mmCIF file of C-alpha atoms in Angstrom:
data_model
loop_
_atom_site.group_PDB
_atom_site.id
_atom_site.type_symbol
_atom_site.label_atom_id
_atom_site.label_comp_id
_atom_site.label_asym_id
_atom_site.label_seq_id
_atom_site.Cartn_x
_atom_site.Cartn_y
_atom_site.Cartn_z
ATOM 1 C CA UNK K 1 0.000 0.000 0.000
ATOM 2 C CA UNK K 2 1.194 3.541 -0.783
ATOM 3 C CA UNK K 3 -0.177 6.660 0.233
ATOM 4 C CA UNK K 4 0.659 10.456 0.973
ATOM 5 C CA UNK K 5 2.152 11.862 4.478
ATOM 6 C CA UNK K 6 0.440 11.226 7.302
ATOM 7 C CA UNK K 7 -1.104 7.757 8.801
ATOM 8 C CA UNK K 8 -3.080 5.392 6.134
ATOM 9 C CA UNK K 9 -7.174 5.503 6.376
ATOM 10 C CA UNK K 10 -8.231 3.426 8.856
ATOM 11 C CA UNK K 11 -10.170 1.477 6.208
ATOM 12 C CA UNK K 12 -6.953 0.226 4.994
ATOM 13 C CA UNK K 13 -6.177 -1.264 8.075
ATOM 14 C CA UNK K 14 -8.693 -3.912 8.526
ATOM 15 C CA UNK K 15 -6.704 -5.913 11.538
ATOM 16 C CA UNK K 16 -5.951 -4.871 14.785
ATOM 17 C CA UNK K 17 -2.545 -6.611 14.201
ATOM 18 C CA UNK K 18 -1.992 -3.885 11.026
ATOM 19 C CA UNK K 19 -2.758 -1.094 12.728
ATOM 20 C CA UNK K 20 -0.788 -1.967 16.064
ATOM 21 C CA UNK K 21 1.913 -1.875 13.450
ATOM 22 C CA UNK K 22 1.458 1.099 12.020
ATOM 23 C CA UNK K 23 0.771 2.680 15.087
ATOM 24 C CA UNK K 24 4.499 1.392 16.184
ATOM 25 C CA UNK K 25 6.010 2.620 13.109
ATOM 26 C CA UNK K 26 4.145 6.224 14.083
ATOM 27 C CA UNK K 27 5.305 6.849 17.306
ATOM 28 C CA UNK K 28 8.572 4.853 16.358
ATOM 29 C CA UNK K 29 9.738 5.862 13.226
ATOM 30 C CA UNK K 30 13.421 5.917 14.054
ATOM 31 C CA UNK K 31 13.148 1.956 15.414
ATOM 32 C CA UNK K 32 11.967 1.492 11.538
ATOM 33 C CA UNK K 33 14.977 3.481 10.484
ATOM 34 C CA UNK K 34 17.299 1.540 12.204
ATOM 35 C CA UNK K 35 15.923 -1.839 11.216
ATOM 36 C CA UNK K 36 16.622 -1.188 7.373
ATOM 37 C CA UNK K 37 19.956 0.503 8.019
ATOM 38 C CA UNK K 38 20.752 -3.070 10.104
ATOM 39 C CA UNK K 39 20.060 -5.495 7.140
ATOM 40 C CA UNK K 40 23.021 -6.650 5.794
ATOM 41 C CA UNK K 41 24.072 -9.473 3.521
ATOM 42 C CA UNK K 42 26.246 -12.184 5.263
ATOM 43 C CA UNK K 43 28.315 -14.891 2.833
ATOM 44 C CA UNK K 44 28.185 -17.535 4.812
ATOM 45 C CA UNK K 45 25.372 -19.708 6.139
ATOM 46 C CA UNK K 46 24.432 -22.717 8.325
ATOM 47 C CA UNK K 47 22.674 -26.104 6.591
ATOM 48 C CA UNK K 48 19.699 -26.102 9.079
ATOM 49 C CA UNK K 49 16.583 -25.624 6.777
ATOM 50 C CA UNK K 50 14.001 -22.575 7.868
ATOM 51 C CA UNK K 51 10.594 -23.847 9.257
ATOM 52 C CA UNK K 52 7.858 -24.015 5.922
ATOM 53 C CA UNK K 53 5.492 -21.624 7.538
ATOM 54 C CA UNK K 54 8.660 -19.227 7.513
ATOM 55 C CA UNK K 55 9.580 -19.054 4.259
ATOM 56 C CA UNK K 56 5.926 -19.187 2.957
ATOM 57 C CA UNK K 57 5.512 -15.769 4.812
ATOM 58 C CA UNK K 58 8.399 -14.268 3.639
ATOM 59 C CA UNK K 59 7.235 -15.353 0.110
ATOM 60 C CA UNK K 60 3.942 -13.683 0.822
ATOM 61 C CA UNK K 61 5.278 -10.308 1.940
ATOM 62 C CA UNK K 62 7.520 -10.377 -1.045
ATOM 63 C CA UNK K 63 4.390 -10.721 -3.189
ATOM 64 C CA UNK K 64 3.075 -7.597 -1.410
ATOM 65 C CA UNK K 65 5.912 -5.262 -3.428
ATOM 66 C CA UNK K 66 4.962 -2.635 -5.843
ATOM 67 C CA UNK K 67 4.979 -3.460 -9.672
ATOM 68 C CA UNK K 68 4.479 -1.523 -13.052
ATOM 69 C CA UNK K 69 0.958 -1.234 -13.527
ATOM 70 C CA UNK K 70 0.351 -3.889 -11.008
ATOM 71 C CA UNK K 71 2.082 -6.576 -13.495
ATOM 72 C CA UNK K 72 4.219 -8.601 -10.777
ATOM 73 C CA UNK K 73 6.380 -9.846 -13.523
ATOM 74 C CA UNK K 74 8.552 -11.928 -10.695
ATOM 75 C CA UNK K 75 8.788 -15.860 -11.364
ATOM 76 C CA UNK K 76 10.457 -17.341 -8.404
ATOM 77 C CA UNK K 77 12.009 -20.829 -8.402
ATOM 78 C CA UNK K 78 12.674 -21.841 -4.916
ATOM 79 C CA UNK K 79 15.246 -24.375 -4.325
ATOM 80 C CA UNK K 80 16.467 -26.296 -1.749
ATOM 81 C CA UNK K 81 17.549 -29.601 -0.748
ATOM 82 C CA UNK K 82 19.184 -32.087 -2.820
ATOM 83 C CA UNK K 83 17.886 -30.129 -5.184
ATOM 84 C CA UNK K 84 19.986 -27.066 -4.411
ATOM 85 C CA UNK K 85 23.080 -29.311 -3.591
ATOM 86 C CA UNK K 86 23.112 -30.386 -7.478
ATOM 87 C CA UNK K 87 22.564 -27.262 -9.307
ATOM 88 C CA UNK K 88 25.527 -25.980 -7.216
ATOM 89 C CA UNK K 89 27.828 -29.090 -8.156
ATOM 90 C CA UNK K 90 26.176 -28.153 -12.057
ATOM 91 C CA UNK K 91 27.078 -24.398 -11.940
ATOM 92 C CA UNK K 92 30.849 -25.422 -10.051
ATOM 93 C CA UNK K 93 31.445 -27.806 -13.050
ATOM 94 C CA UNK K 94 30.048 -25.216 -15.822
ATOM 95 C CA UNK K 95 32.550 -21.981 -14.226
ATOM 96 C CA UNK K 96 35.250 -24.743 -14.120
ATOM 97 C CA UNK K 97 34.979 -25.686 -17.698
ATOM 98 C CA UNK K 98 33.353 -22.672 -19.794
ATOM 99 C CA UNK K 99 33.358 -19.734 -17.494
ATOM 100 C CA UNK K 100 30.533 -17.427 -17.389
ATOM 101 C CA UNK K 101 27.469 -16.537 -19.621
ATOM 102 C CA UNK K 102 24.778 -13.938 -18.244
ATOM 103 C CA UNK K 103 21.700 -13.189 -19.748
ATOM 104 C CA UNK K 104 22.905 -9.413 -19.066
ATOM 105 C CA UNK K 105 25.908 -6.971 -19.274
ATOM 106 C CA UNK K 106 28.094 -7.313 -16.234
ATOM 107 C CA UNK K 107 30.195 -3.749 -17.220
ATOM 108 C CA UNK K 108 30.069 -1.693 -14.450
ATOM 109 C CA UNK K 109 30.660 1.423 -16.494
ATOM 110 C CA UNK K 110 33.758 3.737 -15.491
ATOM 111 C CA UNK K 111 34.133 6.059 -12.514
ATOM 112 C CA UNK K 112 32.734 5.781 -9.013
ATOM 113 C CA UNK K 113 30.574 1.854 -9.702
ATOM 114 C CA UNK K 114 33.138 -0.081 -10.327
ATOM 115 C CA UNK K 115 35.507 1.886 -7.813
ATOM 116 C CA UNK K 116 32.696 0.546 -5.049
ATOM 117 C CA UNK K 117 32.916 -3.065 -6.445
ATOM 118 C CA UNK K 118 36.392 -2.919 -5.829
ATOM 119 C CA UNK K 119 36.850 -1.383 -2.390
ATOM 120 C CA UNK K 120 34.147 -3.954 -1.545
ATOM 121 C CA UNK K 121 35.790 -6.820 -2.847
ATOM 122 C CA UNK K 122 39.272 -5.919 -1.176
ATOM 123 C CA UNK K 123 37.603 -5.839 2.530
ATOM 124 C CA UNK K 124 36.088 -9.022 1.522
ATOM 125 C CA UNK K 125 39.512 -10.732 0.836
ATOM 126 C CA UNK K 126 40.966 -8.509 3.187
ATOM 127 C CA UNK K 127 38.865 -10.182 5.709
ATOM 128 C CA UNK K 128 39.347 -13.663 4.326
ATOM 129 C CA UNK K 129 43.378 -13.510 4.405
ATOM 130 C CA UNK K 130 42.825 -14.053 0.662
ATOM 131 C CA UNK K 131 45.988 -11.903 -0.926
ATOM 132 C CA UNK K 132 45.020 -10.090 -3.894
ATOM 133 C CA UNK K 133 47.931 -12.146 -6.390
ATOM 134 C CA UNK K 134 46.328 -15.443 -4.999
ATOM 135 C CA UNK K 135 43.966 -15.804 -7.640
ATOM 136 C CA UNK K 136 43.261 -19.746 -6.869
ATOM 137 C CA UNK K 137 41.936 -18.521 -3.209
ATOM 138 C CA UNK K 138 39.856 -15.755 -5.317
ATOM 139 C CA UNK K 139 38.580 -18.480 -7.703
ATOM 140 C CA UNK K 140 37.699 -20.736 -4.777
ATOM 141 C CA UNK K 141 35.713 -18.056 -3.340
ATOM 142 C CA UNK K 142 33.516 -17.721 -6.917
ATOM 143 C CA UNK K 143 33.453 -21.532 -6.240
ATOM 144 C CA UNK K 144 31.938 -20.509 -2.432
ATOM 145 C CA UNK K 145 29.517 -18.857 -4.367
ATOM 146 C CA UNK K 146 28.081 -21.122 -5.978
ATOM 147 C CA UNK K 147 27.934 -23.195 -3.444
ATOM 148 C CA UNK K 148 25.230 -20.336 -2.152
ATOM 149 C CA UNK K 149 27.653 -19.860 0.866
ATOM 150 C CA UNK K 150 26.563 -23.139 2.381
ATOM 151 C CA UNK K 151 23.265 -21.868 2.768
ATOM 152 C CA UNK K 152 19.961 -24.788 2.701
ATOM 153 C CA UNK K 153 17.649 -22.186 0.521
ATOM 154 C CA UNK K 154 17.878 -19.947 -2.357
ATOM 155 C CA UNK K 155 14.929 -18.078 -4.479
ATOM 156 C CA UNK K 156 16.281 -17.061 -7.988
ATOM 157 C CA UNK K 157 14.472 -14.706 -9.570
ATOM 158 C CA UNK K 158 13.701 -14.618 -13.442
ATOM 159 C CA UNK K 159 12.145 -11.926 -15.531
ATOM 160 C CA UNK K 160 9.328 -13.102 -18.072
ATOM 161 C CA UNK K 161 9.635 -12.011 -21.555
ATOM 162 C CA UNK K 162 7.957 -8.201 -21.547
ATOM 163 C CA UNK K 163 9.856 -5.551 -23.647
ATOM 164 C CA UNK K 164 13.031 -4.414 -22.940
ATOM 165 C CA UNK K 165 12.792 -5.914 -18.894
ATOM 166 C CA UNK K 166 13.479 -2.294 -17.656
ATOM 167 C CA UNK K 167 10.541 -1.450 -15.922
ATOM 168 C CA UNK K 168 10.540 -5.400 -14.688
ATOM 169 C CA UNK K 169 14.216 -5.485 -13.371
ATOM 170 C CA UNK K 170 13.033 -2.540 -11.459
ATOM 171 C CA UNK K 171 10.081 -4.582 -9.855
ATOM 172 C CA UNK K 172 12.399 -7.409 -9.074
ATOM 173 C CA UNK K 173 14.438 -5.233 -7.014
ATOM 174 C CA UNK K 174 11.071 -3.954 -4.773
ATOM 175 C CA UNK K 175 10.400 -7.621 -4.654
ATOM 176 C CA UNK K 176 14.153 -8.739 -3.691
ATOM 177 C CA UNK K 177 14.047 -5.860 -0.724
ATOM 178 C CA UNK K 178 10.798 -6.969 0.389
ATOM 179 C CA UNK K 179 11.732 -10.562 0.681
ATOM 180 C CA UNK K 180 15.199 -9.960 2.407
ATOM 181 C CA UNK K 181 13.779 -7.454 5.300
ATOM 182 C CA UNK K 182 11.132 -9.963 5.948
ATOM 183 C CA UNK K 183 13.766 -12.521 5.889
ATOM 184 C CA UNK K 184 15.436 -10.091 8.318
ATOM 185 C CA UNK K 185 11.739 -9.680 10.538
ATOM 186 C CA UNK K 186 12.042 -13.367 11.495
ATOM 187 C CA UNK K 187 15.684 -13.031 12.446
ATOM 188 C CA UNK K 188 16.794 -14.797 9.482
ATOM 189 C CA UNK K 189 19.536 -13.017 7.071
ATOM 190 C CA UNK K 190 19.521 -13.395 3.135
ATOM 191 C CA UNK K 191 21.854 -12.371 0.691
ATOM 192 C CA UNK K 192 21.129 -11.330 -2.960
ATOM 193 C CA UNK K 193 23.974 -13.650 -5.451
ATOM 194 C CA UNK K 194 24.436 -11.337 -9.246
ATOM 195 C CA UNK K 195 27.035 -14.321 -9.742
ATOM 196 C CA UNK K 196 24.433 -16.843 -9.700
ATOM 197 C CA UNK K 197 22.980 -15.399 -13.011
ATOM 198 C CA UNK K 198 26.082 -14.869 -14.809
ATOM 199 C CA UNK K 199 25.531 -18.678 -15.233
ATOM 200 C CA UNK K 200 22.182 -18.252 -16.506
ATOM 201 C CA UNK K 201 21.834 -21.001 -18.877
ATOM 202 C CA UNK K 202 22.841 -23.401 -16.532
ATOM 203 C CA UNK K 203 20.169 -22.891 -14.119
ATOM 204 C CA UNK K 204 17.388 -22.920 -17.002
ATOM 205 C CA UNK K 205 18.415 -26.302 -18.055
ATOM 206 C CA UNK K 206 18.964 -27.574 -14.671
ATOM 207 C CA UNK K 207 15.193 -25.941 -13.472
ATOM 208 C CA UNK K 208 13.394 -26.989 -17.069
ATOM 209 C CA UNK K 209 13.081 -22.773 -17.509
ATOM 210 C CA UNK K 210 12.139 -21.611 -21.060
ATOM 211 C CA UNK K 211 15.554 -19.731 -22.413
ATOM 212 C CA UNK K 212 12.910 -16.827 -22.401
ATOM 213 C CA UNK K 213 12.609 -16.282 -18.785
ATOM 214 C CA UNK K 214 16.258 -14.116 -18.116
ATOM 215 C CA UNK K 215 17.963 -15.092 -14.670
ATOM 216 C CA UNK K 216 18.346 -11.403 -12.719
ATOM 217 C CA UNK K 217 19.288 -13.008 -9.205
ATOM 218 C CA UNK K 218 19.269 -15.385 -6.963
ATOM 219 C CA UNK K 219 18.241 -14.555 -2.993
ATOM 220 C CA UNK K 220 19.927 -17.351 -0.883
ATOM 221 C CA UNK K 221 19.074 -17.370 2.561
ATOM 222 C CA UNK K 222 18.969 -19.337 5.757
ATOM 223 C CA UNK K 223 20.815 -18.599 9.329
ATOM 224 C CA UNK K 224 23.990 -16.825 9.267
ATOM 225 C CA UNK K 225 26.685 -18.696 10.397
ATOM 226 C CA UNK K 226 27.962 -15.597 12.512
ATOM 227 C CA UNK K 227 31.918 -16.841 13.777
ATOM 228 C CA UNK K 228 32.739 -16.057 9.761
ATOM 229 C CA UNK K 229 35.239 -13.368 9.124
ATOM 230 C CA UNK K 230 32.365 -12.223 6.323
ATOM 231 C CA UNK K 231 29.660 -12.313 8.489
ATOM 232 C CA UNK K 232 29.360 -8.575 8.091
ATOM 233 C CA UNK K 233 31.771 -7.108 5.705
ATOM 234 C CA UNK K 234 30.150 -3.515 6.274
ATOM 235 C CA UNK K 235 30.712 -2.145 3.427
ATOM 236 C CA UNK K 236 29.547 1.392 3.350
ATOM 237 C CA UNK K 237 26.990 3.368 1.382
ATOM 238 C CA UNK K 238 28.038 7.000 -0.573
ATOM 239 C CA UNK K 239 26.401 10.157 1.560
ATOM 240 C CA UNK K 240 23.152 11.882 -0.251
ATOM 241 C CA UNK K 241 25.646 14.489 -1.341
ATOM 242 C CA UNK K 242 26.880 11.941 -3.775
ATOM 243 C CA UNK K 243 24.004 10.103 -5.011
ATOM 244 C CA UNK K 244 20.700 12.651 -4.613
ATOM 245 C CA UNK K 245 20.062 15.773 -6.812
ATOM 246 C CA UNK K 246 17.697 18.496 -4.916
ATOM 247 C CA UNK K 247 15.370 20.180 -6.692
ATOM 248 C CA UNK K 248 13.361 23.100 -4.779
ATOM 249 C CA UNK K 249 13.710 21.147 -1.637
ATOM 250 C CA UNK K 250 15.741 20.142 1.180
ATOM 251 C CA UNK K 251 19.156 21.652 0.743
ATOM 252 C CA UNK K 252 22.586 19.935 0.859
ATOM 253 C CA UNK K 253 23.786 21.221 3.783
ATOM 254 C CA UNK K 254 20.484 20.096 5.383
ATOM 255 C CA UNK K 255 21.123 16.149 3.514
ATOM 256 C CA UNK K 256 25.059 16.841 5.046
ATOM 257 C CA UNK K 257 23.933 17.100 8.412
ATOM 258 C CA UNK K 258 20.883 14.631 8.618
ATOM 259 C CA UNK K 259 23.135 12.129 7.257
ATOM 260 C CA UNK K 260 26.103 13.143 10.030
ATOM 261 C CA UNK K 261 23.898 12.819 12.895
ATOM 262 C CA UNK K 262 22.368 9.347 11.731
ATOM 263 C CA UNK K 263 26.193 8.131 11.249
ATOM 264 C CA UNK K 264 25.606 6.981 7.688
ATOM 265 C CA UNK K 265 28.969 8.981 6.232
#
């Protein structure tokens, strides 16, 4: 549901369990804050599966995202299991032999993106002990990967053939975020895999999905094995200054110091 400032109609709120929530959110907004600013994604999991009734939630509050013109053009494969355990053996075997082969660009563009990437990637090895000339410890880290970091659960995500899959790659994303805090409201963590889908073809064949469905990302989740050195790699976000253009409204100096006193620089 989306509306203007101020609390929703009360119509809208047909249980007393929705509007003790909004209610909380109301008098609470900063707890809200705080609770998105907290998700992060950890890269490595433990095997123990999530109840059913858990991940059929999460599912449904995914489904609750905003779409184009209310198209919901998310097809979700959910895998786990044995299941899971053999598409990771067939994507390890595919990278091993042929490399990779997305169903989109992987260029990063020049500048600031790819600089991000990068600083990322070094905390990541940094963290590891993983030297940055030891390219077999990087390469068995691609092969960690696609192992989905261990975890018993992943959801990939595939866009159904609709134009140019702009608009749709755009719902995915409202659809990934919804999926991951809820993942995150039942104290479970979740971690969005772009390398998963660089092996697109792979995962069609293995999942019987038409070659017209294009693999955007895979959301492997579970519980967070939390004594890994990547448990949270922390890696930063760019202040407003750097990412939002005002027009006619707040200024930058106002954006500088509402981002200094929530601690986001």
């Amino acid at each position: 549901m989306c509306s203007s400032l101020g609390s929703p109609p009360s119509r809208l709120l047909a249980s007393p369990t929705a509007r003790r929530r909004v209610a909380r959110m109301s008098q609470h907004p900063n707890d809200y804050s705080e609770f998105i600013r907290s998700r992060h994604s950890p890269r490595a999991f433990l095997p123990e599966p999530l109840p059913a009734d858990v991940i059929k939630q999460v599912l449904i509050d995914a489904r609750s995202a905003p779409s184009n013109s209310n198209t919901q053009p998310w097809n979700v494969h959910l895998v786990g299991g044995t299941a899971l355990q053999e598409l990771s053996a067939a994507l390890i075997s595919e990278f091993d032999k042929n490399g990779i082969n997305p169903d989109f660009t992987i260029d990063y563009g020049q500048g600031v993106h790819p600089q991000r990437s990068q600083q990322l990637a070094a905390k990541m090895y940094g963290l590891l002990g993983i030297a940055r000339e030891d390219k077999e410890a990087r390469t068995e880290f691609i092969r960690e990967n696609l192992r989905f970091f261990g975890a018993p659960h992943t959801a990939l995500l595939f866009i159904p053939p609709m134009g140019d899959r702009i608009r749709a790659a755009f719902d995915q994303g409202t659809y990934a975020e919804n999926f991951l805090l809820s993942l995150q409201a039942h104290g479970y963590h979740g971690v969005p895999q772009g390398m998963i889908s660089l092996l697109a073809p792979t995962v069609r064949e293995f999942l019987g999905v038409d070659e017209d469905y294009k693999l955007v990302t895979a959301l492997t989740f579970g519980v967070a094995d939390q004594s890994s050195p990547v448990f949270k790699t922390a890696p930063g976000r760019a202040p407003l200054s750097e990412t939002v253009t005002a027009h006619g409204t707040v200024s930058y100096t106002h954006l500088r110091a509402h981002e200094t006193k929530a601690n986001l620089v």
